[in-house]
C-alpha cells in the first residue's frame, strides 16, 4: 500500500503550471508520460484542466494503466455525476435548461430513461444508416475529386467529412435533408460554434489561431456565455423540431415533454454522435490508413472487395462482415491508437483501494479520478509494441479486444441502460467499418499530402477503381 505520489503545487500556481504543460509546452500525451516517469507510477496526483480559479477544483488523481483505469468503468464504485469533461461542467443553458444523459450518474432516476431513448433512436433508424452514409460518402468524395480535377494539388477533407457526418445522421434520424431546410449546408458550422463555445475551457491547446497565452485568456479564464451561440443553437433546435417520429416517441414512450425531447435529441445527435464522427472517427481513420501506405491498402482493399458486392456495399455489408477480419482489426487498432473518446472521469462513492500494476493506493470518497485512454490503451504490459500502429493486431486475438476501452467500457461488452458505456458503441464501430468498405470499394489506394494531420487530412490526386 502506498501514498499516491505527486504534488498539486502551490494554490492556483500549481494548476496553472500543469495547464501550461498540458496545453502548450508538452501536449496531452507527453504531459502524462513525463509524470509517469517522474513518479515511477501510473497513478499520481495531477491538476486537470481547466485550472483557473473561476472553475471548480481541478485537483485529481490520474489512473493510467490497465489495472487501475477499469475502476472508472465500474458504476458500483464511481459516481459519474457532472464529470463528463472532468471538474468542468458547461451550463445547462447550452442544452435548453435540461441536463443531458452525459452528465447523469447511473443512480439518477432519469438515466435509464434517456439511455433507453438513445437506444431506441438508434434501433428505429437502423435500416437507414448505411444507405444514407453511402449517399453522403459519395457526395463528399465527389466533391474532393472535383477539387482535385480543378487543378488543386490536394483536397481538404475536414469540411467534407463534417458535412458527410451531418448529412447521414440528419437524414437518418430527423428524416429530412438539411440542405432543403433553413440550415442549408450550415449545419456543421452551427454545431461547431455551439460545441466550441460550450467546451472551450477543456479544448486542446492551439484550438484557436491565437498564440497560447492569448488563447488561454480568451477561452480558459472563465466559462463562456451561452449568449455567444444562442442564435446557432436556436437554428439547430428549429431543425430538430422536424424529427417528428423521434419526438413523438420521446413523448409517448419515455415521458419527455416535446421541448425536452428536442434538446436531448440534439445533444445526442450533435455532440455525442456528429462531433465524435467528424472530429475523431472519420478523419482519424482516413489519416491512419493513409499513412500505412499502398501495400497495406491493397491488402485491406482486396479483402473488402472479395467479401462485398462492390455495386451494393450497403446491401451486402452485414453478410460479409465475418469475412473481413483485417477490416475489423484495423478499425479497432485505430480506436486503440487514437481513441474517439480521450478521457474518462469519476468520483469514488466510498473510500476505496485502487490497484495499479505495481502498487495499491487508498483513494478517498469524492476525489476526482481521471484516465487518459491515449496512455491506457498503449499499456506496454498488455500490448506489444504499444506505440506502433499494427492493423492486424487483433486478428485471431479476440481476448485482446477486452483491453480497448474507447467507449467507456470493454470492447467485448455492449452498453446497457444501467452503465455509462456509450449507447452508440456498436453503431460507431459499424459505421467506422462501413466507411473503410466504401473507401476501398471506390479506390484501390489513396495518398495524403505531406501537411496532413490527424484531424485535418488532405487527399492527393488518385485514381478510382
JSON list of N, CA and C in Angstrom, two decimals, residues 370-440:
[
{"chain": "A", "resi": 370, "resn": "UNK", "atom": "N", "xyz": [-9.28, 10.53, -13.01]},
{"chain": "A", "resi": 370, "resn": "UNK", "atom": "CA", "xyz": [-9.32, 10.69, -14.46]},
{"chain": "A", "resi": 370, "resn": "UNK", "atom": "C", "xyz": [-8.33, 9.78, -15.15]},
{"chain": "A", "resi": 371, "resn": "UNK", "atom": "N", "xyz": [-8.70, 9.28, -16.30]},
{"chain": "A", "resi": 371, "resn": "UNK", "atom": "CA", "xyz": [-7.81, 8.41, -17.07]},
{"chain": "A", "resi": 371, "resn": "UNK", "atom": "C", "xyz": [-7.68, 8.86, -18.50]},
{"chain": "A", "resi": 372, "resn": "UNK", "atom": "N", "xyz": [-6.46, 8.85, -19.04]},
{"chain": "A", "resi": 372, "resn": "UNK", "atom": "CA", "xyz": [-6.21, 9.19, -20.44]},
{"chain": "A", "resi": 372, "resn": "UNK", "atom": "C", "xyz": [-6.14, 7.90, -21.24]},
{"chain": "A", "resi": 373, "resn": "UNK", "atom": "N", "xyz": [-7.11, 7.71, -22.14]},
{"chain": "A", "resi": 373, "resn": "UNK", "atom": "CA", "xyz": [-7.14, 6.48, -22.92]},
{"chain": "A", "resi": 373, "resn": "UNK", "atom": "C", "xyz": [-5.95, 6.38, -23.87]},
{"chain": "A", "resi": 374, "resn": "UNK", "atom": "N", "xyz": [-5.38, 7.53, -24.23]},
{"chain": "A", "resi": 374, "resn": "UNK", "atom": "CA", "xyz": [-4.21, 7.50, -25.11]},
{"chain": "A", "resi": 374, "resn": "UNK", "atom": "C", "xyz": [-3.05, 6.76, -24.46]},
{"chain": "A", "resi": 375, "resn": "UNK", "atom": "N", "xyz": [-2.98, 6.79, -23.13]},
{"chain": "A", "resi": 375, "resn": "UNK", "atom": "CA", "xyz": [-1.94, 6.04, -22.42]},
{"chain": "A", "resi": 375, "resn": "UNK", "atom": "C", "xyz": [-2.42, 4.66, -22.02]},
{"chain": "A", "resi": 376, "resn": "UNK", "atom": "N", "xyz": [-3.64, 4.58, -21.51]},
{"chain": "A", "resi": 376, "resn": "UNK", "atom": "CA", "xyz": [-4.15, 3.30, -21.03]},
{"chain": "A", "resi": 376, "resn": "UNK", "atom": "C", "xyz": [-4.18, 2.26, -22.15]},
{"chain": "A", "resi": 377, "resn": "UNK", "atom": "N", "xyz": [-4.56, 2.68, -23.34]},
{"chain": "A", "resi": 377, "resn": "UNK", "atom": "CA", "xyz": [-4.64, 1.75, -24.46]},
{"chain": "A", "resi": 377, "resn": "UNK", "atom": "C", "xyz": [-3.29, 1.55, -25.15]},
{"chain": "A", "resi": 378, "resn": "UNK", "atom": "N", "xyz": [-2.25, 2.11, -24.56]},
{"chain": "A", "resi": 378, "resn": "UNK", "atom": "CA", "xyz": [-0.88, 1.82, -25.02]},
{"chain": "A", "resi": 378, "resn": "UNK", "atom": "C", "xyz": [-0.05, 1.27, -23.85]},
{"chain": "A", "resi": 379, "resn": "UNK", "atom": "N", "xyz": [-0.71, 0.58, -22.95]},
{"chain": "A", "resi": 379, "resn": "UNK", "atom": "CA", "xyz": [-0.04, -0.01, -21.79]},
{"chain": "A", "resi": 379, "resn": "UNK", "atom": "C", "xyz": [0.93, -1.09, -22.26]},
{"chain": "A", "resi": 380, "resn": "UNK", "atom": "N", "xyz": [2.24, -0.92, -22.03]},
{"chain": "A", "resi": 380, "resn": "UNK", "atom": "CA", "xyz": [3.22, -1.89, -22.54]},
{"chain": "A", "resi": 380, "resn": "UNK", "atom": "C", "xyz": [3.14, -3.25, -21.85]},
{"chain": "A", "resi": 381, "resn": "UNK", "atom": "N", "xyz": [2.44, -3.34, -20.72]},
{"chain": "A", "resi": 381, "resn": "UNK", "atom": "CA", "xyz": [2.30, -4.63, -20.05]},
{"chain": "A", "resi": 381, "resn": "UNK", "atom": "C", "xyz": [1.13, -5.43, -20.61]},
{"chain": "A", "resi": 382, "resn": "UNK", "atom": "N", "xyz": [0.39, -4.82, -21.54]},
{"chain": "A", "resi": 382, "resn": "UNK", "atom": "CA", "xyz": [-0.74, -5.50, -22.17]},
{"chain": "A", "resi": 382, "resn": "UNK", "atom": "C", "xyz": [-0.53, -5.64, -23.67]},
{"chain": "A", "resi": 383, "resn": "UNK", "atom": "N", "xyz": [-0.04, -4.57, -24.31]},
{"chain": "A", "resi": 383, "resn": "UNK", "atom": "CA", "xyz": [0.13, -4.56, -25.76]},
{"chain": "A", "resi": 383, "resn": "UNK", "atom": "C", "xyz": [1.60, -4.59, -26.13]},
{"chain": "A", "resi": 384, "resn": "UNK", "atom": "N", "xyz": [1.97, -5.50, -27.02]},
{"chain": "A", "resi": 384, "resn": "UNK", "atom": "CA", "xyz": [3.32, -5.49, -27.58]},
{"chain": "A", "resi": 384, "resn": "UNK", "atom": "C", "xyz": [3.45, -4.31, -28.54]},
{"chain": "A", "resi": 385, "resn": "UNK", "atom": "N", "xyz": [4.63, -3.69, -28.52]},
{"chain": "A", "resi": 385, "resn": "UNK", "atom": "CA", "xyz": [4.87, -2.52, -29.36]},
{"chain": "A", "resi": 385, "resn": "UNK", "atom": "C", "xyz": [3.67, -1.56, -29.31]},
{"chain": "A", "resi": 386, "resn": "UNK", "atom": "N", "xyz": [3.35, -1.08, -28.14]},
{"chain": "A", "resi": 386, "resn": "UNK", "atom": "CA", "xyz": [2.12, -0.30, -27.96]},
{"chain": "A", "resi": 386, "resn": "UNK", "atom": "C", "xyz": [2.08, 1.02, -28.73]},
{"chain": "A", "resi": 387, "resn": "UNK", "atom": "N", "xyz": [3.25, 1.59, -29.03]},
{"chain": "A", "resi": 387, "resn": "UNK", "atom": "CA", "xyz": [3.28, 2.85, -29.74]},
{"chain": "A", "resi": 387, "resn": "UNK", "atom": "C", "xyz": [3.38, 2.68, -31.25]},
{"chain": "A", "resi": 388, "resn": "UNK", "atom": "N", "xyz": [3.19, 1.45, -31.72]},
{"chain": "A", "resi": 388, "resn": "UNK", "atom": "CA", "xyz": [3.16, 1.17, -33.14]},
{"chain": "A", "resi": 388, "resn": "UNK", "atom": "C", "xyz": [1.72, 0.85, -33.57]},
{"chain": "A", "resi": 389, "resn": "UNK", "atom": "N", "xyz": [1.32, 1.41, -34.72]},
{"chain": "A", "resi": 389, "resn": "UNK", "atom": "CA", "xyz": [0.01, 1.10, -35.28]},
{"chain": "A", "resi": 389, "resn": "UNK", "atom": "C", "xyz": [0.13, -0.19, -36.08]},
{"chain": "A", "resi": 390, "resn": "UNK", "atom": "N", "xyz": [-0.45, -1.27, -35.57]},
{"chain": "A", "resi": 390, "resn": "UNK", "atom": "CA", "xyz": [-0.34, -2.58, -36.19]},
{"chain": "A", "resi": 390, "resn": "UNK", "atom": "C", "xyz": [-1.74, -3.03, -36.57]},
{"chain": "A", "resi": 391, "resn": "UNK", "atom": "N", "xyz": [-2.14, -2.86, -37.83]},
{"chain": "A", "resi": 391, "resn": "UNK", "atom": "CA", "xyz": [-3.55, -3.04, -38.20]},
{"chain": "A", "resi": 391, "resn": "UNK", "atom": "C", "xyz": [-4.10, -4.44, -37.98]},
{"chain": "A", "resi": 392, "resn": "UNK", "atom": "N", "xyz": [-3.26, -5.48, -38.05]},
{"chain": "A", "resi": 392, "resn": "UNK", "atom": "CA", "xyz": [-3.78, -6.84, -37.83]},
{"chain": "A", "resi": 392, "resn": "UNK", "atom": "C", "xyz": [-3.55, -7.31, -36.39]},
{"chain": "A", "resi": 393, "resn": "UNK", "atom": "N", "xyz": [-3.35, -6.38, -35.47]},
{"chain": "A", "resi": 393, "resn": "UNK", "atom": "CA", "xyz": [-3.07, -6.72, -34.07]},
{"chain": "A", "resi": 393, "resn": "UNK", "atom": "C", "xyz": [-4.14, -7.64, -33.47]},
{"chain": "A", "resi": 394, "resn": "UNK", "atom": "N", "xyz": [-5.40, -7.43, -33.84]},
{"chain": "A", "resi": 394, "resn": "UNK", "atom": "CA", "xyz": [-6.49, -8.16, -33.19]},
{"chain": "A", "resi": 394, "resn": "UNK", "atom": "C", "xyz": [-6.99, -9.36, -34.00]},
{"chain": "A", "resi": 395, "resn": "UNK", "atom": "N", "xyz": [-6.38, -9.62, -35.15]},
{"chain": "A", "resi": 395, "resn": "UNK", "atom": "CA", "xyz": [-6.80, -10.78, -35.94]},
{"chain": "A", "resi": 395, "resn": "UNK", "atom": "C", "xyz": [-6.45, -12.05, -35.19]},
{"chain": "A", "resi": 396, "resn": "UNK", "atom": "N", "xyz": [-7.45, -12.86, -34.92]},
{"chain": "A", "resi": 396, "resn": "UNK", "atom": "CA", "xyz": [-7.23, -14.11, -34.19]},
{"chain": "A", "resi": 396, "resn": "UNK", "atom": "C", "xyz": [-6.95, -13.94, -32.71]},
{"chain": "A", "resi": 397, "resn": "UNK", "atom": "N", "xyz": [-7.13, -12.71, -32.19]},
{"chain": "A", "resi": 397, "resn": "UNK", "atom": "CA", "xyz": [-6.87, -12.45, -30.77]},
{"chain": "A", "resi": 397, "resn": "UNK", "atom": "C", "xyz": [-8.06, -11.73, -30.16]},
{"chain": "A", "resi": 398, "resn": "UNK", "atom": "N", "xyz": [-9.18, -12.43, -30.14]},
{"chain": "A", "resi": 398, "resn": "UNK", "atom": "CA", "xyz": [-10.42, -11.83, -29.67]},
{"chain": "A", "resi": 398, "resn": "UNK", "atom": "C", "xyz": [-10.31, -11.36, -28.22]},
{"chain": "A", "resi": 399, "resn": "UNK", "atom": "N", "xyz": [-9.55, -12.12, -27.40]},
{"chain": "A", "resi": 399, "resn": "UNK", "atom": "CA", "xyz": [-9.46, -11.77, -25.98]},
{"chain": "A", "resi": 399, "resn": "UNK", "atom": "C", "xyz": [-8.77, -10.43, -25.75]},
{"chain": "A", "resi": 400, "resn": "UNK", "atom": "N", "xyz": [-7.92, -10.02, -26.69]},
{"chain": "A", "resi": 400, "resn": "UNK", "atom": "CA", "xyz": [-7.21, -8.75, -26.54]},
{"chain": "A", "resi": 400, "resn": "UNK", "atom": "C", "xyz": [-8.15, -7.55, -26.68]},
{"chain": "A", "resi": 401, "resn": "UNK", "atom": "N", "xyz": [-9.29, -7.77, -27.33]},
{"chain": "A", "resi": 401, "resn": "UNK", "atom": "CA", "xyz": [-10.24, -6.67, -27.54]},
{"chain": "A", "resi": 401, "resn": "UNK", "atom": "C", "xyz": [-10.78, -6.13, -26.22]},
{"chain": "A", "resi": 402, "resn": "UNK", "atom": "N", "xyz": [-10.78, -6.94, -25.19]},
{"chain": "A", "resi": 402, "resn": "UNK", "atom": "CA", "xyz": [-11.30, -6.50, -23.88]},
{"chain": "A", "resi": 402, "resn": "UNK", "atom": "C", "xyz": [-10.45, -5.39, -23.28]},
{"chain": "A", "resi": 403, "resn": "UNK", "atom": "N", "xyz": [-9.25, -5.18, -23.81]},
{"chain": "A", "resi": 403, "resn": "UNK", "atom": "CA", "xyz": [-8.35, -4.17, -23.27]},
{"chain": "A", "resi": 403, "resn": "UNK", "atom": "C", "xyz": [-8.42, -2.84, -24.02]},
{"chain": "A", "resi": 404, "resn": "UNK", "atom": "N", "xyz": [-9.45, -2.69, -24.87]},
{"chain": "A", "resi": 404, "resn": "UNK", "atom": "CA", "xyz": [-9.69, -1.42, -25.55]},
{"chain": "A", "resi": 404, "resn": "UNK", "atom": "C", "xyz": [-10.97, -0.83, -24.95]},
{"chain": "A", "resi": 405, "resn": "UNK", "atom": "N", "xyz": [-10.86, 0.41, -24.45]},
{"chain": "A", "resi": 405, "resn": "UNK", "atom": "CA", "xyz": [-11.94, 0.99, -23.65]},
{"chain": "A", "resi": 405, "resn": "UNK", "atom": "C", "xyz": [-12.53, 2.26, -24.26]},
{"chain": "A", "resi": 406, "resn": "UNK", "atom": "N", "xyz": [-12.36, 2.48, -25.55]},
{"chain": "A", "resi": 406, "resn": "UNK", "atom": "CA", "xyz": [-12.72, 3.78, -26.14]},
{"chain": "A", "resi": 406, "resn": "UNK", "atom": "C", "xyz": [-14.16, 4.19, -25.84]},
{"chain": "A", "resi": 407, "resn": "UNK", "atom": "N", "xyz": [-15.06, 3.22, -25.62]},
{"chain": "A", "resi": 407, "resn": "UNK", "atom": "CA", "xyz": [-16.49, 3.51, -25.45]},
{"chain": "A", "resi": 407, "resn": "UNK", "atom": "C", "xyz": [-16.89, 3.67, -23.99]},
{"chain": "A", "resi": 408, "resn": "UNK", "atom": "N", "xyz": [-15.92, 3.84, -23.09]},
{"chain": "A", "resi": 408, "resn": "UNK", "atom": "CA", "xyz": [-16.19, 3.87, -21.65]},
{"chain": "A", "resi": 408, "resn": "UNK", "atom": "C", "xyz": [-16.69, 2.50, -21.19]},
{"chain": "A", "resi": 409, "resn": "UNK", "atom": "N", "xyz": [-16.12, 1.48, -21.80]},
{"chain": "A", "resi": 409, "resn": "UNK", "atom": "CA", "xyz": [-16.43, 0.10, -21.46]},
{"chain": "A", "resi": 409, "resn": "UNK", "atom": "C", "xyz": [-15.50, -0.82, -22.23]},
{"chain": "A", "resi": 410, "resn": "UNK", "atom": "N", "xyz": [-15.41, -2.05, -21.81]},
{"chain": "A", "resi": 410, "resn": "UNK", "atom": "CA", "xyz": [-14.57, -3.01, -22.55]},
{"chain": "A", "resi": 410, "resn": "UNK", "atom": "C", "xyz": [-15.19, -3.28, -23.91]},
{"chain": "A", "resi": 411, "resn": "UNK", "atom": "N", "xyz": [-14.33, -3.43, -24.92]},
{"chain": "A", "resi": 411, "resn": "UNK", "atom": "CA", "xyz": [-14.84, -3.57, -26.27]},
{"chain": "A", "resi": 411, "resn": "UNK", "atom": "C", "xyz": [-15.58, -4.88, -26.50]},
{"chain": "A", "resi": 412, "resn": "UNK", "atom": "N", "xyz": [-15.42, -5.81, -25.57]},
{"chain": "A", "resi": 412, "resn": "UNK", "atom": "CA", "xyz": [-16.12, -7.10, -25.67]},
{"chain": "A", "resi": 412, "resn": "UNK", "atom": "C", "xyz": [-17.53, -7.02, -25.10]},
{"chain": "A", "resi": 413, "resn": "UNK", "atom": "N", "xyz": [-17.90, -5.87, -24.52]},
{"chain": "A", "resi": 413, "resn": "UNK", "atom": "CA", "xyz": [-19.22, -5.72, -23.91]},
{"chain": "A", "resi": 413, "resn": "UNK", "atom": "C", "xyz": [-20.06, -4.73, -24.70]},
{"chain": "A", "resi": 414, "resn": "UNK", "atom": "N", "xyz": [-21.35, -4.88, -24.59]},
{"chain": "A", "resi": 414, "resn": "UNK", "atom": "CA", "xyz": [-22.29, -3.93, -25.19]},
{"chain": "A", "resi": 414, "resn": "UNK", "atom": "C", "xyz": [-22.95, -3.11, -24.10]},
{"chain": "A", "resi": 415, "resn": "UNK", "atom": "N", "xyz": [-23.31, -1.87, -24.42]},
{"chain": "A", "resi": 415, "resn": "UNK", "atom": "CA", "xyz": [-23.88, -0.97, -23.40]},
{"chain": "A", "resi": 415, "resn": "UNK", "atom": "C", "xyz": [-25.27, -1.42, -22.94]},
{"chain": "A", "resi": 416, "resn": "UNK", "atom": "N", "xyz": [-25.61, -1.06, -21.71]},
{"chain": "A", "resi": 416, "resn": "UNK", "atom": "CA", "xyz": [-26.94, -1.30, -21.16]},
{"chain": "A", "resi": 416, "resn": "UNK", "atom": "C", "xyz": [-27.45, 0.01, -20.55]},
{"chain": "A", "resi": 417, "resn": "UNK", "atom": "N", "xyz": [-28.69, 0.01, -20.14]},
{"chain": "A", "resi": 417, "resn": "UNK", "atom": "CA", "xyz": [-29.27, 1.20, -19.52]},
{"chain": "A", "resi": 417, "resn": "UNK", "atom": "C", "xyz": [-28.72, 1.44, -18.13]},
{"chain": "A", "resi": 418, "resn": "UNK", "atom": "N", "xyz": [-28.02, 0.45, -17.57]},
{"chain": "A", "resi": 418, "resn": "UNK", "atom": "CA", "xyz": [-27.52, 0.55, -16.20]},
{"chain": "A", "resi": 418, "resn": "UNK", "atom": "C", "xyz": [-26.05, 0.91, -16.12]},
{"chain": "A", "resi": 419, "resn": "UNK", "atom": "N", "xyz": [-25.41, 1.22, -17.24]},
{"chain": "A", "resi": 419, "resn": "UNK", "atom": "CA", "xyz": [-23.99, 1.58, -17.20]},
{"chain": "A", "resi": 419, "resn": "UNK", "atom": "C", "xyz": [-23.76, 2.88, -17.97]},
{"chain": "A", "resi": 420, "resn": "UNK", "atom": "N", "xyz": [-22.50, 3.32, -17.97]},
{"chain": "A", "resi": 420, "resn": "UNK", "atom": "CA", "xyz": [-22.14, 4.58, -18.66]},
{"chain": "A", "resi": 420, "resn": "UNK", "atom": "C", "xyz": [-21.40, 4.32, -19.97]},
{"chain": "A", "resi": 421, "resn": "UNK", "atom": "N", "xyz": [-21.42, 3.07, -20.44]},
{"chain": "A", "resi": 421, "resn": "UNK", "atom": "CA", "xyz": [-20.81, 2.80, -21.73]},
{"chain": "A", "resi": 421, "resn": "UNK", "atom": "C", "xyz": [-21.60, 3.53, -22.82]},
{"chain": "A", "resi": 422, "resn": "UNK", "atom": "N", "xyz": [-20.89, 4.02, -23.82]},
{"chain": "A", "resi": 422, "resn": "UNK", "atom": "CA", "xyz": [-21.50, 4.78, -24.92]},
{"chain": "A", "resi": 422, "resn": "UNK", "atom": "C", "xyz": [-22.67, 4.00, -25.52]},
{"chain": "A", "resi": 423, "resn": "UNK", "atom": "N", "xyz": [-23.84, 4.63, -25.57]},
{"chain": "A", "resi": 423, "resn": "UNK", "atom": "CA", "xyz": [-25.03, 3.98, -26.11]},
{"chain": "A", "resi": 423, "resn": "UNK", "atom": "C", "xyz": [-24.83, 3.58, -27.58]},
{"chain": "A", "resi": 424, "resn": "UNK", "atom": "N", "xyz": [-24.01, 4.34, -28.30]},
{"chain": "A", "resi": 424, "resn": "UNK", "atom": "CA", "xyz": [-23.80, 4.07, -29.71]},
{"chain": "A", "resi": 424, "resn": "UNK", "atom": "C", "xyz": [-22.53, 3.28, -30.00]},
{"chain": "A", "resi": 425, "resn": "UNK", "atom": "N", "xyz": [-22.02, 2.57, -29.02]},
{"chain": "A", "resi": 425, "resn": "UNK", "atom": "CA", "xyz": [-20.74, 1.85, -29.20]},
{"chain": "A", "resi": 425, "resn": "UNK", "atom": "C", "xyz": [-20.76, 0.95, -30.44]},
{"chain": "A", "resi": 426, "resn": "UNK", "atom": "N", "xyz": [-21.76, 0.08, -30.56]},
{"chain": "A", "resi": 426, "resn": "UNK", "atom": "CA", "xyz": [-21.81, -0.83, -31.70]},
{"chain": "A", "resi": 426, "resn": "UNK", "atom": "C", "xyz": [-22.11, -0.09, -33.00]},
{"chain": "A", "resi": 427, "resn": "UNK", "atom": "N", "xyz": [-22.91, 0.96, -32.90]},
{"chain": "A", "resi": 427, "resn": "UNK", "atom": "CA", "xyz": [-23.23, 1.79, -34.06]},
{"chain": "A", "resi": 427, "resn": "UNK", "atom": "C", "xyz": [-21.98, 2.47, -34.61]},
{"chain": "A", "resi": 428, "resn": "UNK", "atom": "N", "xyz": [-21.16, 3.03, -33.74]},
{"chain": "A", "resi": 428, "resn": "UNK", "atom": "CA", "xyz": [-19.94, 3.72, -34.17]},
{"chain": "A", "resi": 428, "resn": "UNK", "atom": "C", "xyz": [-18.99, 2.75, -34.85]},
{"chain": "A", "resi": 429, "resn": "UNK", "atom": "N", "xyz": [-18.82, 1.56, -34.28]},
{"chain": "A", "resi": 429, "resn": "UNK", "atom": "CA", "xyz": [-17.93, 0.58, -34.90]},
{"chain": "A", "resi": 429, "resn": "UNK", "atom": "C", "xyz": [-18.45, 0.15, -36.27]},
{"chain": "A", "resi": 430, "resn": "UNK", "atom": "N", "xyz": [-19.76, -0.01, -36.38]},
{"chain": "A", "resi": 430, "resn": "UNK", "atom": "CA", "xyz": [-20.34, -0.40, -37.67]},
{"chain": "A", "resi": 430, "resn": "UNK", "atom": "C", "xyz": [-20.09, 0.66, -38.73]},
{"chain": "A", "resi": 431, "resn": "UNK", "atom": "N", "xyz": [-20.34, 1.92, -38.39]},
{"chain": "A", "resi": 431, "resn": "UNK", "atom": "CA", "xyz": [-20.13, 2.99, -39.36]},
{"chain": "A", "resi": 431, "resn": "UNK", "atom": "C", "xyz": [-18.65, 3.13, -39.71]},
{"chain": "A", "resi": 432, "resn": "UNK", "atom": "N", "xyz": [-17.77, 2.98, -38.73]},
{"chain": "A", "resi": 432, "resn": "UNK", "atom": "CA", "xyz": [-16.33, 3.07, -38.99]},
{"chain": "A", "resi": 432, "resn": "UNK", "atom": "C", "xyz": [-15.90, 1.99, -39.98]},
{"chain": "A", "resi": 433, "resn": "UNK", "atom": "N", "xyz": [-16.39, 0.78, -39.79]},
{"chain": "A", "resi": 433, "resn": "UNK", "atom": "CA", "xyz": [-16.04, -0.31, -40.72]},
{"chain": "A", "resi": 433, "resn": "UNK", "atom": "C", "xyz": [-16.62, -0.04, -42.11]},
{"chain": "A", "resi": 434, "resn": "UNK", "atom": "N", "xyz": [-17.87, 0.43, -42.13]},
{"chain": "A", "resi": 434, "resn": "UNK", "atom": "CA", "xyz": [-18.53, 0.69, -43.41]},
{"chain": "A", "resi": 434, "resn": "UNK", "atom": "C", "xyz": [-17.85, 1.83, -44.15]},
{"chain": "A", "resi": 435, "resn": "UNK", "atom": "N", "xyz": [-17.31, 2.76, -43.44]},
{"chain": "A", "resi": 435, "resn": "UNK", "atom": "CA", "xyz": [-16.55, 3.88, -44.01]},
{"chain": "A", "resi": 435, "resn": "UNK", "atom": "C", "xyz": [-15.36, 3.35, -44.83]},
{"chain": "A", "resi": 436, "resn": "UNK", "atom": "N", "xyz": [-14.61, 2.41, -44.24]},
{"chain": "A", "resi": 436, "resn": "UNK", "atom": "CA", "xyz": [-13.47, 1.84, -44.97]},
{"chain": "A", "resi": 436, "resn": "UNK", "atom": "C", "xyz": [-13.94, 0.96, -46.11]},
{"chain": "A", "resi": 437, "resn": "UNK", "atom": "N", "xyz": [-15.06, 0.27, -45.94]},
{"chain": "A", "resi": 437, "resn": "UNK", "atom": "CA", "xyz": [-15.63, -0.51, -47.04]},
{"chain": "A", "resi": 437, "resn": "UNK", "atom": "C", "xyz": [-15.94, 0.41, -48.22]},
{"chain": "A", "resi": 438, "resn": "UNK", "atom": "N", "xyz": [-16.59, 1.53, -47.95]},
{"chain": "A", "resi": 438, "resn": "UNK", "atom": "CA", "xyz": [-16.90, 2.50, -49.01]},
{"chain": "A", "resi": 438, "resn": "UNK", "atom": "C", "xyz": [-15.62, 3.02, -49.67]},
{"chain": "A", "resi": 439, "resn": "UNK", "atom": "N", "xyz": [-14.62, 3.30, -48.85]},
{"chain": "A", "resi": 439, "resn": "UNK", "atom": "CA", "xyz": [-13.38, 3.87, -49.36]},
{"chain": "A", "resi": 439, "resn": "UNK", "atom": "C", "xyz": [-12.71, 2.92, -50.35]},
{"chain": "A", "resi": 440, "resn": "UNK", "atom": "N", "xyz": [-12.66, 1.62, -49.98]},
{"chain": "A", "resi": 440, "resn": "UNK", "atom": "CA", "xyz": [-11.94, 0.67, -50.84]},
{"chain": "A", "resi": 440, "resn": "UNK", "atom": "C", "xyz": [-12.84, 0.01, -51.87]}
]
